[in-house]
Amino acid sequence: MDELAFEGIALPQPAAGPVPVGTPASAPVATPAAVVSLTVRLGERLQRTHAGVLAAHQAVVAWQLARAAAPGTPPVPAPALAAVPVPVRARPVDTVATVLYAAARAIRAAGTGPYPGSAVLTWLDEPRQQPDATPRVEHDGEAWRIADGERDVAILAPYDPRNPWPEPPVWRVPPEPRPLARTAETRLTAPGLEALGAGDIARVLGSAFDQSGQPPVALPAPWPARLLETATLLDPRGGRYTQGLLHATTRLPHGDDHDGHDDRAALAWPHCVAAALELLRVHAFHQGLHLCLPGARATMPDRRPVLVEVLDTPAPPGAELRLEAELTATGMLPRPYATADCRITVDGRPLVRLRDLGVVLKEGPEEDVLDPDRLSRRTSVTGKRVLADELHTAIFAEGDLGTVPLPGTTTRVTGRVRPRLPRGDFRMLDRVVESDGAWGRYRPGTQGLAEYDVPPDPWYVQENGGTMPQLALMETALQAAGLFSGMLGVAGEYPDRHLSCRNLDGRARLLRHVDTPGTTVEQHITLRSHSALPGGFLHRYDFQLRAGGEPFYVGEAVHGFFTPELLAEQQGLDGGTYRPPWLERHPPAPADILRFDLRRAPQPGRGRLALLEDVTLVPGGGDHGAGYVLCDKPVRRDDWFFHHHFFQDPVMPGSAGVQMLYQAVHAYALHTGLLDHLVRPRLYIALGEELHWSYRGQILREHRRVRGEAHIHQVRREDRQVLLRADGSVWRDDLRIYQVDNIVADIRGEAP
């Protein structure tokens, strides 16, 4: 068969023979096979063409980024372009701008409405990415309803200033930023923003954001065309609400959106809203919140009102606008989100103010992130696909467990109190990487691996004088054990009754000092035994914390999982009888006692780790005659740990009691002169020393006070170190509930 060439693709000549009736004499006739072959070959050529365009785009963006990264350097030659077999994804229409411009034009044409002025914008549904036609805008009484086809997608209603807009909470203790990936890039210019929108996120933000190897359906959805010129992510604790501060610039578009009318500000506000949403989208991706959502796309939260205040400020086409966004909240549930108050100015004058603007990230339509039979698309630090990602662990901490089917069953829990991870800053686990267990089998020797991304400047190190506290090490190990039990099947036991998790016993040893801030700690767990009880279970574990592949903290622990009836049987360490502290049993002479109110005197911890208040010291006292300390403080209903440990089951963590005893020993050394020869003394955990603890009771909001005592039995004083060894107990009201042995405080400083 002869062929004609067209753009490098051979077209088949018509076969000889009769021409079908009704076919023009000049029309070629091809066989069905030839048509299929032609279609395939045309498709292949089109694919290669698209791939070449994408490669050219990526290369030019890389060239622009290189130039932008080093201003003032000689020009960098543009790289050679090479075809890459990656399909081009079309950028969707900016549905926010499309919908809001339609509303602005309708309001202006009607000669009514609130602009310039204030209105409440509420999204009712997600607009189509490719709208069939111009959105329909109707005036419904005082409000304007915006429809996309047959669906109402948004409503604009006048704002009544007599009803003050609610203020977001200002945190007494601001929550720690918790990005899913970290980057040093804080200022993005047009090339970087273009690359983000094209899906080239790792090139801009770094390897922690790399999703290569994922199928196309799992990659973030394409972003709309860029509106921002720059985006700067400033202090992560900045702004009035201490949640972060963002800056950006954008330009008002030219064209028929601004047609010379005096009310040009009325057509500027849709661009301002869309640009501010783009800035929040950049922030959400900069925090890596998309990494746990396959096919992640940013949209507006449904049914969340936004206050739009438009001022009568001239804003000519092409004018540069400056955006300042104060983040009010960032979180993971029910899906990752960010909210902010925004202020947009032109030439230093306010143009638009936005209150409670937000974006939420959602997974793609073909993905179900809560399907228990599918692995997460998230990967560990070693590149493995994880069993549970940050969204799952957020649900384990404070989500609705009834929405998640349990693995291999149709059981759904209805009991309100369930074994959970702590939440907020007290959660010290991010991902579950692997497990060789089977649901409901509890086989001894079953192993699990989790990961915790330690913040670069953790609150518990800041508030412990710059060193790692025992509290953080214990929680990092024990939280992984509790979650592992839940994933093995405990989460499905007693589904219609309350079930609480409590640590009962443990021992731990620090093998080496590790600079963990800013790194990922691996949490290795091995189940050693499973014991069924009437109304509960006991699980014994070995644990290892590793950094850089090497263990640095090891031990074992016993967790109990109790129904309320079994939990109520806890009688303390002395069979329910009152065993008074040593100071009550051996009252020394007043001259031998030192009393301090550490709310007004130096103490080892601050902030949340200011665990001491009234302290009594007896040099030469205690069971061993080497020193004694008793601390006493009330239980307050607003103590920080009740909010974090656990959701719907608040209890003081045992690790806080252990840390209180370490601080009591430190306070003894500080206020008896043992540290006078040291400059800037710091409390460390002694290497190689095995700490033991037993808990036989709990401290709840309704209890009155907590007391702790420590009996010192060794003091070693050197030039730059003081080491104290002690045993201790903790009382809840008049019941001794904790016993802690071999507390070894290693206090080091600088010689004067």
Short mmCIF file of N, CA and C in Angstrom, two decimals, residues 503-590:
data_model
loop_
_atom_site.label_atom_id
_atom_site.label_comp_id
_atom_site.label_asym_id
_atom_site.label_seq_id
_atom_site.Cartn_x
_atom_site.Cartn_y
_atom_site.Cartn_z
N ASN A 503 -0.53 2.78 80.95
CA ASN A 503 0.76 2.14 81.18
C ASN A 503 0.84 1.72 82.65
N LEU A 504 1.36 0.52 82.93
CA LEU A 504 1.41 -0.01 84.28
C LEU A 504 2.83 -0.12 84.82
N ASP A 505 3.74 -0.62 84.02
CA ASP A 505 5.11 -0.84 84.46
C ASP A 505 6.06 -0.58 83.30
N GLY A 506 7.31 -0.36 83.64
CA GLY A 506 8.30 -0.23 82.59
C GLY A 506 9.69 -0.04 83.14
N ARG A 507 10.64 -0.20 82.26
CA ARG A 507 12.03 0.10 82.56
C ARG A 507 12.66 0.64 81.28
N ALA A 508 13.62 1.53 81.41
CA ALA A 508 14.22 2.16 80.23
C ALA A 508 15.64 2.57 80.55
N ARG A 509 16.46 2.59 79.49
CA ARG A 509 17.88 2.92 79.64
C ARG A 509 18.31 3.75 78.44
N LEU A 510 18.97 4.87 78.72
CA LEU A 510 19.53 5.71 77.66
C LEU A 510 20.94 5.23 77.35
N LEU A 511 21.15 4.84 76.08
CA LEU A 511 22.44 4.29 75.67
C LEU A 511 23.42 5.36 75.26
N ARG A 512 22.95 6.43 74.67
CA ARG A 512 23.83 7.50 74.20
C ARG A 512 23.02 8.77 74.04
N HIS A 513 23.68 9.87 74.21
CA HIS A 513 23.02 11.16 73.98
C HIS A 513 22.96 11.41 72.48
N VAL A 514 21.78 11.74 71.99
CA VAL A 514 21.56 11.94 70.56
C VAL A 514 20.91 13.30 70.37
N ASP A 515 21.40 14.02 69.39
CA ASP A 515 20.82 15.32 69.04
C ASP A 515 19.64 15.07 68.10
N THR A 516 18.48 14.74 68.67
CA THR A 516 17.33 14.35 67.85
C THR A 516 16.54 15.50 67.25
N PRO A 517 16.52 16.73 67.81
CA PRO A 517 15.71 17.78 67.18
C PRO A 517 16.01 17.94 65.69
N GLY A 518 14.92 18.00 64.90
CA GLY A 518 15.04 18.15 63.46
C GLY A 518 15.29 16.85 62.72
N THR A 519 15.31 15.71 63.43
CA THR A 519 15.53 14.42 62.79
C THR A 519 14.29 13.55 62.93
N THR A 520 14.34 12.37 62.32
CA THR A 520 13.25 11.40 62.45
C THR A 520 13.73 10.25 63.33
N VAL A 521 12.99 9.98 64.39
CA VAL A 521 13.28 8.87 65.30
C VAL A 521 12.44 7.67 64.88
N GLU A 522 13.09 6.52 64.77
CA GLU A 522 12.39 5.27 64.48
C GLU A 522 11.98 4.62 65.80
N GLN A 523 10.72 4.19 65.87
CA GLN A 523 10.16 3.57 67.07
C GLN A 523 9.91 2.09 66.78
N HIS A 524 10.76 1.22 67.30
CA HIS A 524 10.67 -0.22 67.08
C HIS A 524 9.97 -0.87 68.27
N ILE A 525 8.98 -1.69 67.98
CA ILE A 525 8.16 -2.32 69.02
C ILE A 525 8.12 -3.83 68.77
N THR A 526 8.25 -4.63 69.84
CA THR A 526 8.07 -6.08 69.75
C THR A 526 7.12 -6.52 70.85
N LEU A 527 6.03 -7.16 70.47
CA LEU A 527 5.08 -7.69 71.45
C LEU A 527 5.66 -8.95 72.08
N ARG A 528 5.77 -8.96 73.41
CA ARG A 528 6.32 -10.11 74.12
C ARG A 528 5.26 -11.03 74.70
N SER A 529 4.14 -10.47 75.13
CA SER A 529 3.08 -11.34 75.69
C SER A 529 1.74 -10.63 75.61
N HIS A 530 0.71 -11.44 75.57
CA HIS A 530 -0.67 -10.96 75.57
C HIS A 530 -1.43 -11.75 76.62
N SER A 531 -2.06 -11.07 77.56
CA SER A 531 -2.81 -11.73 78.63
C SER A 531 -4.22 -11.17 78.68
N ALA A 532 -5.20 -12.06 78.53
CA ALA A 532 -6.60 -11.65 78.61
C ALA A 532 -7.04 -11.61 80.07
N LEU A 533 -7.80 -10.59 80.43
CA LEU A 533 -8.35 -10.43 81.76
C LEU A 533 -9.87 -10.32 81.67
N PRO A 534 -10.58 -10.56 82.75
CA PRO A 534 -12.02 -10.28 82.74
C PRO A 534 -12.25 -8.77 82.62
N GLY A 535 -12.55 -8.31 81.40
CA GLY A 535 -12.76 -6.89 81.18
C GLY A 535 -11.53 -6.15 80.72
N GLY A 536 -10.58 -6.86 80.08
CA GLY A 536 -9.42 -6.14 79.59
C GLY A 536 -8.30 -7.05 79.12
N PHE A 537 -7.13 -6.44 78.86
CA PHE A 537 -5.95 -7.15 78.37
C PHE A 537 -4.71 -6.52 78.97
N LEU A 538 -3.62 -7.31 78.99
CA LEU A 538 -2.30 -6.79 79.28
C LEU A 538 -1.39 -7.12 78.12
N HIS A 539 -0.60 -6.15 77.68
CA HIS A 539 0.39 -6.36 76.64
C HIS A 539 1.77 -5.95 77.18
N ARG A 540 2.74 -6.84 77.02
CA ARG A 540 4.12 -6.53 77.39
C ARG A 540 4.94 -6.35 76.11
N TYR A 541 5.76 -5.30 76.10
CA TYR A 541 6.53 -4.94 74.90
C TYR A 541 8.00 -4.75 75.24
N ASP A 542 8.83 -4.99 74.25
CA ASP A 542 10.17 -4.42 74.20
C ASP A 542 10.13 -3.23 73.24
N PHE A 543 10.89 -2.19 73.55
CA PHE A 543 10.94 -1.05 72.64
C PHE A 543 12.37 -0.60 72.44
N GLN A 544 12.61 -0.01 71.28
CA GLN A 544 13.87 0.62 70.93
C GLN A 544 13.58 1.90 70.19
N LEU A 545 14.24 2.97 70.57
CA LEU A 545 14.24 4.19 69.77
C LEU A 545 15.58 4.25 69.05
N ARG A 546 15.53 4.53 67.75
CA ARG A 546 16.74 4.57 66.94
C ARG A 546 16.84 5.91 66.22
N ALA A 547 18.07 6.36 66.07
CA ALA A 547 18.38 7.54 65.27
C ALA A 547 19.57 7.19 64.40
N GLY A 548 19.46 7.47 63.10
CA GLY A 548 20.53 7.09 62.19
C GLY A 548 20.72 5.59 62.11
N GLY A 549 19.66 4.82 62.40
CA GLY A 549 19.72 3.37 62.34
C GLY A 549 20.27 2.71 63.58
N GLU A 550 20.74 3.49 64.57
CA GLU A 550 21.35 2.93 65.77
C GLU A 550 20.48 3.19 66.99
N PRO A 551 20.30 2.17 67.89
CA PRO A 551 19.48 2.37 69.09
C PRO A 551 20.12 3.39 70.03
N PHE A 552 19.28 4.18 70.70
CA PHE A 552 19.79 5.09 71.72
C PHE A 552 18.96 5.06 72.99
N TYR A 553 17.76 4.45 72.96
CA TYR A 553 16.90 4.36 74.16
C TYR A 553 16.16 3.04 74.07
N VAL A 554 16.31 2.17 75.08
CA VAL A 554 15.74 0.82 75.02
C VAL A 554 15.05 0.51 76.33
N GLY A 555 14.15 -0.47 76.27
CA GLY A 555 13.47 -0.88 77.49
C GLY A 555 12.30 -1.78 77.21
N GLU A 556 11.45 -1.94 78.21
CA GLU A 556 10.22 -2.72 78.07
C GLU A 556 9.12 -2.04 78.87
N ALA A 557 7.89 -2.37 78.53
CA ALA A 557 6.75 -1.73 79.19
C ALA A 557 5.55 -2.67 79.15
N VAL A 558 4.63 -2.47 80.09
CA VAL A 558 3.37 -3.20 80.14
C VAL A 558 2.24 -2.19 80.03
N HIS A 559 1.36 -2.41 79.06
CA HIS A 559 0.15 -1.59 78.89
C HIS A 559 -1.06 -2.43 79.28
N GLY A 560 -1.99 -1.79 79.98
CA GLY A 560 -3.28 -2.42 80.26
C GLY A 560 -4.38 -1.72 79.49
N PHE A 561 -5.35 -2.51 79.04
CA PHE A 561 -6.52 -1.99 78.33
C PHE A 561 -7.74 -2.42 79.14
N PHE A 562 -8.41 -1.42 79.76
CA PHE A 562 -9.36 -1.70 80.82
C PHE A 562 -10.75 -1.16 80.50
N THR A 563 -11.77 -1.96 80.78
CA THR A 563 -13.14 -1.44 80.84
C THR A 563 -13.26 -0.65 82.15
N PRO A 564 -14.29 0.18 82.30
CA PRO A 564 -14.39 1.01 83.52
C PRO A 564 -14.40 0.19 84.80
N GLU A 565 -15.06 -0.98 84.77
CA GLU A 565 -15.13 -1.79 85.98
C GLU A 565 -13.75 -2.28 86.41
N LEU A 566 -12.95 -2.71 85.44
CA LEU A 566 -11.61 -3.20 85.77
C LEU A 566 -10.70 -2.05 86.19
N LEU A 567 -10.84 -0.90 85.54
CA LEU A 567 -10.02 0.25 85.89
C LEU A 567 -10.30 0.72 87.31
N ALA A 568 -11.55 0.59 87.74
CA ALA A 568 -11.93 1.03 89.08
C ALA A 568 -11.32 0.17 90.18
N GLU A 569 -10.81 -0.99 89.84
CA GLU A 569 -10.23 -1.89 90.84
C GLU A 569 -8.81 -1.49 91.23
N GLN A 570 -8.22 -0.51 90.56
CA GLN A 570 -6.89 -0.06 90.95
C GLN A 570 -6.94 0.51 92.37
N GLN A 571 -6.08 -0.02 93.24
CA GLN A 571 -6.09 0.36 94.65
C GLN A 571 -4.79 1.01 95.10
N GLY A 572 -4.00 1.47 94.16
CA GLY A 572 -2.73 2.06 94.53
C GLY A 572 -1.68 1.00 94.82
N LEU A 573 -0.55 1.44 95.35
CA LEU A 573 0.59 0.54 95.59
C LEU A 573 0.54 -0.12 96.96
N ASP A 574 -0.36 0.33 97.82
CA ASP A 574 -0.38 -0.16 99.21
C ASP A 574 -1.72 -0.77 99.58
N GLY A 575 -2.37 -1.39 98.59
CA GLY A 575 -3.63 -2.09 98.87
C GLY A 575 -4.76 -1.19 99.30
N GLY A 576 -4.72 0.06 98.91
CA GLY A 576 -5.80 0.98 99.25
C GLY A 576 -5.62 1.68 100.58
N THR A 577 -4.57 1.35 101.33
CA THR A 577 -4.33 2.00 102.61
C THR A 577 -3.44 3.23 102.42
N TYR A 578 -3.50 4.13 103.39
CA TYR A 578 -2.71 5.35 103.31
C TYR A 578 -1.33 5.12 103.90
N ARG A 579 -0.32 5.25 103.08
CA ARG A 579 1.07 5.23 103.54
C ARG A 579 1.60 6.64 103.41
N PRO A 580 1.79 7.34 104.52
CA PRO A 580 2.17 8.76 104.43
C PRO A 580 3.59 8.92 103.93
N PRO A 581 3.92 10.08 103.37
CA PRO A 581 5.31 10.37 102.99
C PRO A 581 6.24 10.33 104.20
N TRP A 582 7.52 10.18 103.93
CA TRP A 582 8.54 10.06 104.98
C TRP A 582 8.51 11.26 105.91
N LEU A 583 8.27 12.45 105.36
CA LEU A 583 8.30 13.66 106.18
C LEU A 583 7.22 13.64 107.25
N GLU A 584 6.08 13.00 106.97
CA GLU A 584 5.03 12.89 107.98
C GLU A 584 5.37 11.82 109.01
N ARG A 585 6.10 10.81 108.61
CA ARG A 585 6.47 9.72 109.53
C ARG A 585 7.70 10.06 110.36
N HIS A 586 8.56 10.98 109.87
CA HIS A 586 9.79 11.33 110.56
C HIS A 586 9.94 12.86 110.57
N PRO A 587 9.10 13.53 111.33
CA PRO A 587 9.18 15.01 111.30
C PRO A 587 10.50 15.49 111.93
N PRO A 588 11.37 16.12 111.14
CA PRO A 588 12.63 16.62 111.70
C PRO A 588 12.41 17.96 112.41
N ALA A 589 13.46 18.42 113.04
CA ALA A 589 13.40 19.72 113.69
C ALA A 589 13.25 20.81 112.63
N PRO A 590 12.51 21.87 112.94
CA PRO A 590 12.30 22.94 111.95
C PRO A 590 13.60 23.51 111.40
#
